[in-house]
XYZ file of C-alpha atoms in Angstrom:
506
model
C 97.783 134.139 58.037
C 95.810 135.376 61.059
C 97.588 135.581 64.399
C 96.820 132.862 66.919
C 94.617 133.963 69.812
C 95.606 133.023 73.396
C 93.581 130.215 74.930
C 91.618 130.833 78.111
C 92.503 128.211 80.718
C 90.686 129.625 83.768
C 88.301 132.589 83.839
C 86.753 133.811 87.094
C 84.915 137.041 87.883
C 88.197 138.662 88.978
C 91.022 136.756 87.215
C 91.948 135.299 83.864
C 94.681 132.793 83.081
C 95.639 132.220 79.452
C 98.037 130.015 77.512
C 99.963 131.338 74.531
C 98.809 128.383 72.460
C 101.024 127.261 69.642
C 104.327 128.607 70.953
C 107.326 126.318 70.741
C 108.722 127.570 74.054
C 108.927 125.293 77.046
C 108.605 126.922 80.479
C 110.077 130.284 79.372
C 109.500 132.408 76.280
C 112.493 133.262 74.126
C 111.753 136.967 74.718
C 109.354 138.834 76.980
C 106.155 140.034 75.343
C 104.284 143.225 76.134
C 100.633 142.858 77.041
C 97.800 145.127 77.983
C 94.246 144.760 79.205
C 91.718 147.103 77.611
C 88.111 147.952 78.531
C 85.935 150.444 76.612
C 89.010 151.654 74.744
C 90.979 152.438 77.909
C 94.114 150.601 79.034
C 93.303 149.132 82.426
C 96.547 147.203 83.003
C 99.759 146.478 81.150
C 102.885 144.452 81.707
C 105.219 141.860 80.248
C 104.885 138.106 79.869
C 107.983 135.928 80.100
C 106.255 132.558 80.218
C 103.738 130.722 77.998
C 101.046 131.215 80.663
C 99.819 134.517 82.030
C 97.502 135.330 84.927
C 95.895 138.764 85.178
C 93.891 139.725 88.246
C 91.912 142.842 89.096
C 89.020 142.173 86.723
C 85.585 143.636 87.434
C 82.735 141.119 87.134
C 80.497 141.641 84.120
C 82.909 143.956 82.256
C 83.954 143.246 78.659
C 87.728 143.234 78.092
C 90.290 142.827 75.381
C 93.626 141.182 76.172
C 96.366 142.190 73.744
C 99.686 140.302 73.726
C 102.422 141.200 71.266
C 102.552 138.723 68.401
C 99.121 137.266 69.138
C 95.622 138.059 68.048
C 93.463 140.006 70.488
C 91.369 138.013 72.944
C 87.929 139.471 73.706
C 86.143 138.181 76.794
C 83.719 139.233 79.488
C 84.488 138.655 83.142
C 81.760 136.395 84.562
C 79.292 137.932 86.955
C 79.307 136.839 90.581
C 76.261 136.481 92.767
C 78.072 137.982 95.789
C 81.490 139.044 97.005
C 82.031 137.590 100.474
C 84.879 139.207 102.410
C 86.141 136.916 105.178
C 86.595 139.972 107.424
C 82.829 140.486 107.398
C 82.526 137.090 109.084
C 85.027 137.717 111.849
C 88.377 137.016 110.197
C 91.337 138.550 111.981
C 95.046 138.435 111.272
C 95.743 137.535 114.893
C 93.289 134.643 115.260
C 92.344 131.146 114.211
C 90.048 131.967 111.293
C 88.509 128.511 110.848
C 85.093 129.710 112.037
C 85.289 132.844 109.885
C 86.004 130.851 106.730
C 83.221 128.396 107.546
C 80.750 131.237 108.118
C 81.763 133.010 104.911
C 81.332 129.852 102.848
C 78.014 129.027 104.512
C 76.771 132.521 103.621
C 77.887 132.287 99.995
C 75.162 131.687 97.401
C 75.936 129.741 94.234
C 78.236 131.757 92.023
C 79.800 133.766 94.855
C 83.409 134.776 95.353
C 85.090 134.328 98.739
C 87.597 137.176 99.053
C 90.766 136.742 101.104
C 92.367 140.207 101.364
C 96.123 140.861 101.509
C 97.708 139.728 104.756
C 98.380 136.433 106.518
C 95.244 134.544 107.542
C 95.800 131.494 109.768
C 93.182 128.777 109.712
C 92.466 125.113 110.132
C 90.924 123.147 107.263
C 88.552 125.074 105.000
C 85.787 123.008 103.387
C 84.794 124.316 99.960
C 81.444 123.793 98.272
C 80.069 123.842 94.738
C 79.753 126.920 92.534
C 82.343 128.922 94.422
C 85.452 130.932 93.655
C 88.111 131.404 96.330
C 89.993 134.574 95.360
C 93.499 135.043 96.780
C 94.931 138.261 95.311
C 98.575 139.260 95.383
C 99.675 139.715 99.001
C 97.098 137.335 100.470
C 98.424 134.315 102.374
C 96.084 131.563 103.534
C 98.190 129.687 106.076
C 97.479 126.523 107.992
C 97.728 126.301 111.739
C 100.657 124.391 113.184
C 98.720 122.477 115.862
C 97.527 119.034 114.812
C 94.463 119.477 117.048
C 93.165 122.092 114.585
C 92.746 119.426 111.890
C 89.677 117.186 112.123
C 90.104 113.587 110.999
C 88.264 112.408 107.898
C 87.271 108.750 108.194
C 88.123 106.465 105.288
C 84.419 106.218 104.407
C 81.500 108.564 104.977
C 78.120 107.605 106.434
C 76.924 106.468 102.987
C 79.894 104.179 102.516
C 81.666 106.368 99.960
C 85.425 106.730 100.150
C 86.146 109.989 101.945
C 89.913 109.932 102.531
C 92.773 108.043 100.937
C 96.429 107.265 101.566
C 98.735 105.806 98.923
C 95.950 104.340 96.863
C 93.551 102.841 99.413
C 90.864 104.316 101.702
C 92.368 105.456 105.001
C 91.585 107.965 107.715
C 93.474 111.225 107.180
C 93.640 114.607 108.805
C 91.572 117.035 106.741
C 93.522 119.126 104.264
C 93.888 122.883 104.484
C 91.570 123.219 101.484
C 89.178 120.291 101.159
C 86.427 119.741 98.568
C 84.318 116.574 98.456
C 81.449 115.826 96.055
C 81.533 119.370 94.680
C 81.539 120.967 91.236
C 82.548 124.251 89.625
C 85.199 125.342 92.119
C 87.990 127.780 91.291
C 90.925 128.835 93.474
C 92.538 131.772 91.724
C 94.700 134.850 92.141
C 98.352 135.625 92.782
C 98.296 134.911 96.510
C 99.785 132.070 98.538
C 98.434 128.910 100.144
C 100.852 127.811 102.878
C 100.262 124.331 104.272
C 102.447 125.050 107.343
C 104.266 121.763 106.908
C 107.399 123.449 108.224
C 105.610 124.043 111.513
C 104.328 121.469 113.954
C 105.451 117.869 113.530
C 104.020 116.859 110.136
C 107.370 116.040 108.558
C 108.494 113.923 111.525
C 106.209 110.964 110.747
C 105.960 110.585 106.951
C 104.810 106.945 106.819
C 103.144 106.630 110.229
C 99.718 107.276 111.667
C 99.039 109.458 114.648
C 95.699 109.447 116.422
C 94.771 106.787 113.878
C 95.143 109.081 110.856
C 97.585 109.931 108.075
C 98.992 113.359 107.305
C 96.890 115.926 105.426
C 97.497 117.344 101.969
C 97.390 121.075 101.373
C 94.650 120.857 98.711
C 92.437 117.764 98.464
C 89.573 117.340 95.991
C 87.513 114.135 96.019
C 84.799 113.374 93.420
C 84.842 116.924 92.098
C 83.888 118.091 88.610
C 85.286 121.264 87.045
C 87.923 121.944 89.671
C 90.439 124.670 88.802
C 93.460 126.342 90.369
C 95.238 129.239 88.679
C 97.938 131.757 89.527
C 98.542 130.885 93.174
C 101.650 129.642 94.973
C 101.204 126.541 97.134
C 104.012 125.785 99.576
C 105.118 123.936 102.711
C 102.742 121.016 102.318
C 102.398 118.509 105.205
C 102.446 115.648 102.641
C 101.348 115.557 98.977
C 100.642 119.141 97.969
C 97.644 118.961 95.600
C 95.707 115.702 95.395
C 92.650 115.385 93.138
C 91.101 111.924 93.358
C 88.092 110.624 91.417
C 87.776 114.021 89.739
C 86.678 114.963 86.220
C 87.791 118.041 84.326
C 90.537 119.480 86.513
C 92.746 122.411 85.490
C 95.979 123.485 87.212
C 97.490 126.506 85.488
C 100.288 128.983 86.225
C 100.923 127.648 89.731
C 104.117 127.580 91.783
C 104.431 124.522 94.030
C 107.276 124.855 96.521
C 108.385 122.487 99.274
C 111.851 122.126 100.820
C 114.045 119.519 99.137
C 114.306 117.527 102.385
C 110.585 117.533 103.211
C 109.336 113.915 103.082
C 106.804 112.733 100.491
C 105.795 116.256 99.523
C 104.827 115.412 95.953
C 103.726 118.405 93.928
C 100.552 117.380 92.080
C 99.039 113.893 92.240
C 96.015 113.280 90.004
C 94.573 109.913 90.999
C 91.714 107.978 89.393
C 90.825 111.178 87.550
C 90.115 112.075 83.927
C 90.623 115.088 81.697
C 93.342 116.736 83.766
C 95.467 119.623 82.468
C 98.673 120.790 84.180
C 99.916 123.875 82.355
C 102.749 126.242 83.170
C 103.307 124.951 86.721
C 106.695 125.480 88.447
C 107.692 122.657 90.781
C 110.417 122.523 93.416
C 109.491 119.821 95.916
C 110.715 117.098 98.257
C 109.505 114.132 96.196
C 107.905 113.665 92.769
C 106.830 116.779 90.894
C 103.864 115.240 89.059
C 102.781 111.787 90.277
C 99.960 110.279 88.225
C 98.193 107.444 90.016
C 95.178 105.140 89.855
C 95.128 103.575 93.292
C 95.801 100.051 94.513
C 93.397 97.131 94.709
C 91.436 97.713 97.905
C 91.503 95.143 100.722
C 87.947 94.109 99.731
C 89.052 93.467 96.146
C 87.606 96.585 94.539
C 89.629 98.140 91.745
C 89.866 101.947 91.713
C 88.744 104.099 88.808
C 91.247 104.722 85.988
C 93.177 107.884 85.271
C 92.769 109.017 81.655
C 93.594 111.969 79.443
C 96.267 113.911 81.331
C 98.162 116.746 79.633
C 101.318 118.239 81.194
C 102.869 121.125 79.261
C 105.035 124.244 79.665
C 106.042 123.150 83.187
C 109.359 123.479 85.016
C 110.328 120.693 87.410
C 113.264 121.089 89.769
C 114.937 118.921 92.398
C 112.154 116.374 92.778
C 112.726 112.646 92.884
C 110.919 112.361 89.571
C 109.678 114.837 86.990
C 106.556 113.055 85.738
C 105.981 109.751 87.510
C 103.273 107.181 86.812
C 102.532 104.749 89.648
C 103.386 102.941 91.628
C 99.686 102.977 92.548
C 98.126 102.217 89.145
C 95.722 99.311 89.657
C 92.861 101.184 88.010
C 95.065 101.822 84.922
C 96.682 105.019 83.671
C 96.259 105.788 79.986
C 96.660 108.623 77.509
C 99.191 110.856 79.229
C 101.098 113.481 77.230
C 104.036 115.513 78.539
C 105.195 118.238 76.155
C 107.465 121.272 76.106
C 108.634 120.976 79.708
C 111.978 121.636 81.408
C 113.396 119.317 84.085
C 116.418 120.282 86.173
C 118.285 118.136 88.732
C 115.521 115.593 89.300
C 116.450 111.975 89.997
C 114.333 110.695 87.095
C 112.634 112.369 84.155
C 109.730 110.252 82.905
C 109.338 107.387 85.353
C 106.858 104.493 85.293
C 106.843 102.136 88.250
C 104.705 99.143 89.110
C 105.013 95.572 90.383
C 103.296 92.212 90.515
C 100.071 92.301 92.507
C 98.970 95.700 91.197
C 97.216 94.665 87.991
C 96.057 97.454 85.723
C 97.530 98.869 82.550
C 99.812 101.789 81.747
C 99.371 102.663 78.077
C 99.732 105.448 75.544
C 102.232 107.524 77.482
C 104.279 110.117 75.582
C 106.948 112.628 76.574
C 108.019 114.885 73.711
C 110.025 118.046 73.116
C 111.396 118.373 76.638
C 114.775 119.486 77.983
C 116.425 117.740 80.940
C 119.547 119.013 82.675
C 121.279 117.140 85.488
C 118.658 114.384 85.565
C 120.208 111.163 86.868
C 118.195 108.838 84.590
C 115.911 110.617 82.074
C 113.734 107.556 81.294
C 113.073 104.895 83.931
C 110.509 102.098 83.668
C 110.457 99.556 86.491
C 108.074 96.608 86.766
C 109.779 95.295 89.923
C 109.434 98.399 92.069
C 110.032 97.453 95.708
C 107.187 99.384 97.355
C 105.055 98.231 100.318
C 106.180 95.821 103.075
C 106.400 92.861 100.653
C 108.177 94.813 97.929
C 111.477 92.992 98.366
C 109.854 89.562 98.498
C 110.651 86.848 95.976
C 107.136 87.129 94.544
C 107.821 90.720 93.510
C 111.527 90.623 92.696
C 111.980 87.213 91.046
C 112.888 87.685 87.367
C 111.519 84.276 86.310
C 108.067 84.276 84.644
C 105.127 84.207 87.043
C 101.565 83.155 86.224
C 99.563 85.858 84.449
C 96.329 86.789 86.186
C 94.240 89.859 86.982
C 96.969 91.163 89.287
C 99.584 91.212 86.516
C 100.348 94.770 85.365
C 100.702 95.507 81.647
C 102.738 98.321 80.085
C 102.576 99.333 76.434
C 102.939 102.166 73.964
C 105.424 104.425 75.742
C 107.087 107.102 73.591
C 110.111 109.127 74.665
C 111.004 111.456 71.800
C 112.515 114.788 70.906
C 114.415 115.048 74.198
C 117.544 117.051 74.974
C 119.221 115.305 77.911
C 122.210 117.234 79.245
C 124.517 116.147 82.073
C 123.027 112.685 82.505
C 124.477 110.779 85.486
C 123.463 107.107 85.536
C 121.935 106.166 82.174
C 119.840 107.713 79.428
C 117.198 105.010 79.885
C 116.697 102.001 82.140
C 113.702 99.845 81.209
C 112.816 96.720 83.202
C 109.673 94.809 82.264
C 108.139 91.632 83.649
C 109.242 88.422 81.974
C 105.615 87.228 81.886
C 104.324 90.608 80.673
C 107.003 92.344 78.585
C 106.712 96.034 77.767
C 105.298 96.478 74.265
C 105.416 99.432 71.914
C 108.407 101.234 73.469
C 109.801 104.033 71.298
C 112.950 106.004 72.173
C 113.931 108.354 69.375
C 115.468 111.681 68.438
C 117.412 112.175 71.654
C 120.482 114.362 72.186
C 122.643 113.210 75.111
C 125.562 114.584 77.099
C 126.965 113.263 80.382
C 127.966 115.000 83.589
C 131.738 114.526 83.925
C 131.379 114.704 87.716
C 128.713 111.995 87.874
C 129.001 109.211 90.448
C 127.824 105.695 89.695
C 124.425 104.837 91.151
C 121.556 102.362 90.906
C 119.185 103.586 88.167
C 115.953 102.236 89.686
C 114.456 100.808 92.878
C 114.537 97.060 92.264
C 116.706 94.298 93.689
C 119.896 93.257 91.938
C 120.374 96.225 89.625
C 123.903 97.308 88.749
C 125.353 100.682 89.563
C 125.768 102.702 86.388
C 127.684 105.766 85.324
C 127.241 107.273 81.864
C 125.102 104.350 80.754
C 123.208 104.224 77.492
C 119.829 102.553 76.930
C 119.345 99.361 78.926
C 116.208 97.318 78.263
C 115.070 94.002 79.716
C 111.801 92.235 78.944
C 110.676 94.585 76.181
C 109.165 93.424 72.900
C 110.728 94.907 69.755
C 111.565 98.344 71.116
C 112.205 101.065 68.533
C 115.427 102.925 69.332
C 116.693 105.381 66.748
C 118.093 108.839 66.206
C 120.177 108.964 69.391
C 123.000 111.527 69.299
C 125.588 110.247 71.748
C 128.467 112.480 72.876
C 131.226 112.567 70.274
C 129.357 110.212 67.956
C 128.872 111.914 64.611
C 127.074 108.862 63.262
C 124.497 108.836 66.080
C 124.783 105.107 66.716
C 122.270 103.480 69.053
C 124.114 102.506 72.229
C 121.630 100.052 73.685
C 121.689 96.723 75.450
């Protein structure tokens, strides 16, 4: 049987990121694998891979290479040619200056197919606006760092001059400070290398006003892509975000591979990666340690004028490690445009509050359907599976209209949840409950499957509320609690000390 060949995730003129497709490993390989990069019979680079994704930089555009990884078939590829290599220093960049003008000049000078080169060193700048057919190359040792002063960040209005949504906050159009890296209405953009993008959230006052506006605007992200096609990030570390770290909205074909996303545990609302109203999104081999949700998949809220946002469809999350966040993979609570066809596979979650979490409420409408988490390991997760149709978000979230458990009329603002699979999970040191599932009485959750789960409990666990809805009990070492679900399938649960694997559900 022929050996499986690694899959190319992102290929730029100077970097390649591959996935060791077909491996059963989660975020780490069972053993390190030797690799080498060959050109014209000569070994150009060599090293070891310890994870199912690998980024190699230092390619020369236009050169044919072979990538050899022990246990895999050889991968032959040619580094794409670039129309120009634009060094930011040639446009006035200095390590002791505000480099906003230098970045703008370098990008303005770049023809289609060019690479913007950020050399090793720390380069401070205000927001950088990317354009189509461009690669931003951040090699090892390069740090693109935001300025601390709020005055360095222009404000993006909610809508542009043509009436198109330009900036968004929690699911609706809203004025926001421009993000450190901003791309709007662009295509074929890659941000690649082993450098760092530092949003400077730890500086200035960004984390002092998480839910407020200042100067009439909301906080910036670190990377924001709006209506982009073929948007890719590979290899880089993104840290210290002022708010959500990476936020693609209304995008198609987005790839996020071999990234590290790092925000302090106490930094407010610093979600890791938030695809919103986007389709065909892949999140592969990303390491998360953040101050809120690691992956938050969204589809907006119904706009004040009644418009419904675009859906989010076809999202794949695999080989990722998620630490310390409020949730591992979270869907909602902004999901009015519907979120469908999400698969989470071969991931590791450690010390997050929730594992797979779906949250919505009356008034949102939309559908969440065909969601699957399989073959994942969770350790120290308070509640591995949480589904909440009475989530108390927004100013009216605790109102009777949202929290009342009696059936309400079904209309276009009624959310619907169906076909959620939670299978092949190892859940160690659970605190509150293995699963807490709360549907709407007028729109019960359909097609819920919980199967083939191995569970142990943290002996030091403290009782706590498993979800954010009114009237829920505090739980410690709970099993599977479901309310307003239609014929859930629950089977193959290995409870601690239970050799017969009985289903402990209520």
